[in-house]
Amino acid sequence: QVQLVESGGGSVPVGGSLRLSCAASPHPPAGRCMAWFRQAPGKEREGVATIYTGTDWGYYGDSVKGRFIISQGNAENTVYLQMNSLKLEDTAIYYCAAKSAGVGCETPVVDHDYDYWGQGTQVTVSS
């Protein structure tokens, strides 16, 4: 079992930045597909970005491409989502998710492909 804990959510003005963190425990082996999803009120959960730990490969949804950056910590048990140039429509609960070890990442990022989920962290962008 993998436990994921997100942190870093909060309230920011339009154009601001936030960095979300997702800590995985126990320390996962290298080579795991991890992703960030978000869900706004009344909307379906949306895949934001995904990364295969231990590699430089990453993928972004069209709505965040060029503004968000997914990365991993040196210990590879933490994945970050740097969110820049935030817009009102970025307001949502953001979830960290992971696949079972050794399972590759696929695009687009679809929630039913992921086995482990964090509890979510709220991001609110205000004008």
C-alpha positions as MATLAB code, in Angstrom:
seq = 'QVQLVESGGGSVPVGGSLRLSCAASPHPPAGRCMAWFRQAPGKEREGVATIYTGTDWGYYGDSVKGRFIISQGNAENTVYLQMNSLKLEDTAIYYCAAKSAGVGCETPVVDHDYDYWGQGTQVTVSS';
ca = [
       0.000    0.000    0.000;
       1.125    3.531   -0.753;
      -0.085    6.498    1.237;
      -0.070    9.906   -0.393;
      -0.293   13.167    1.524;
      -0.758   16.467   -0.276;
       0.109   19.868    1.110;
       0.583   23.423   -0.094;
      -2.920   24.414   -1.070;
      -4.346   27.793   -0.198;
      -5.834   30.999   -1.519;
      -4.045   33.176   -4.052;
      -4.997   36.053   -6.329;
      -5.262   35.709  -10.073;
      -1.785   35.581  -11.560;
      -0.248   34.221   -8.389;
       1.676   31.021   -7.770;
       1.463   28.024   -5.462;
       3.500   24.865   -5.080;
       1.759   21.675   -4.088;
       3.637   18.756   -2.582;
       2.765   15.079   -2.491;
       4.681   12.837   -0.133;
       4.500    9.095   -0.692;
       5.063    6.534    2.030;
       6.526    4.074    2.377;
       9.285    5.287    0.108;
       8.308    3.930   -3.300;
      10.801    2.219   -5.575;
      12.076    4.257   -8.490;
       9.901    4.026  -11.517;
       6.347    4.870  -10.580;
       3.760    6.881  -12.471;
       2.422    9.703  -10.333;
      -0.024   12.399  -11.274;
      -1.974   15.404  -10.149;
      -5.693   15.646  -10.712;
      -8.160   18.354   -9.817;
     -11.882   18.576   -9.333;
     -13.869   21.779   -9.316;
     -17.409   21.948   -7.898;
     -19.896   20.419  -10.310;
     -17.202   19.225  -12.680;
     -15.549   15.909  -13.418;
     -12.097   15.142  -12.115;
      -9.453   16.350  -14.570;
      -5.947   15.040  -15.094;
      -3.527   17.947  -14.702;
      -0.049   16.479  -15.053;
       1.796   13.204  -14.743;
       5.394   12.157  -14.226;
       7.287    8.879  -14.240;
       9.632    9.084  -11.273;
      13.300    8.536  -11.969;
      12.979    9.910  -15.513;
      12.594   13.283  -17.179;
       9.294   12.324  -18.742;
       6.239   14.391  -17.896;
       2.926   15.254  -19.490;
       0.497   18.136  -19.023;
      -3.132   18.666  -19.728;
      -3.885   21.381  -22.260;
      -5.487   23.641  -19.668;
      -2.257   23.953  -17.651;
       0.452   23.494  -20.266;
       3.031   26.255  -20.045;
       1.858   27.356  -16.580;
       2.277   24.294  -14.339;
       5.391   22.223  -13.772;
       5.429   18.735  -12.282;
       8.673   17.576  -10.712;
      10.057   15.162   -8.172;
      12.214   15.637   -5.128;
      15.720   14.271   -4.873;
      14.498   11.351   -2.790;
      11.840   10.570   -5.410;
       9.192   10.060   -2.750;
       7.886   13.602   -3.166;
       6.249   15.001   -6.250;
       5.598   18.694   -6.671;
       3.232   20.740   -8.768;
       4.416   24.295   -9.309;
       1.440   26.345  -10.417;
       2.125   29.725  -11.997;
      -0.062   32.369  -13.619;
      -3.061   30.995  -11.783;
      -6.504   31.670  -13.193;
      -9.942   31.664  -11.612;
     -10.683   28.391  -13.380;
      -7.784   26.701  -11.597;
      -9.843   26.757   -8.404;
     -10.392   23.134   -7.378;
      -9.426   20.405   -4.983;
      -6.125   19.001   -6.167;
      -5.353   15.319   -5.676;
      -2.130   13.392   -5.915;
      -2.368    9.893   -7.346;
      -0.019    7.008   -8.052;
      -0.086    3.817  -10.025;
       1.276    0.515   -8.835;
       5.034    0.203   -9.184;
       6.263   -0.613  -12.648;
       3.054    0.398  -14.425;
       3.754    2.970  -17.113;
       2.171    6.348  -17.525;
      -0.355    6.851  -20.283;
      -1.838    9.904  -21.871;
      -4.284   11.469  -21.542;
      -4.231   11.263  -17.767;
      -7.285    9.286  -16.672;
      -8.262    8.809  -13.046;
      -9.377    5.188  -13.261;
      -5.820    4.181  -14.207;
      -4.510    5.168  -10.753;
      -4.503    2.929   -7.696;
      -3.575    5.242   -4.821;
      -4.962    8.646   -3.932;
      -4.290   11.402   -1.450;
      -6.974   13.221    0.486;
      -6.786   16.368   -1.635;
      -5.823   19.960   -0.984;
      -7.934   23.005   -1.800;
      -6.648   25.661   -4.175;
      -8.700   28.832   -4.452;
      -7.857   31.563   -6.949;
      -9.650   34.852   -6.420;
      -9.925   38.084   -8.378;
];
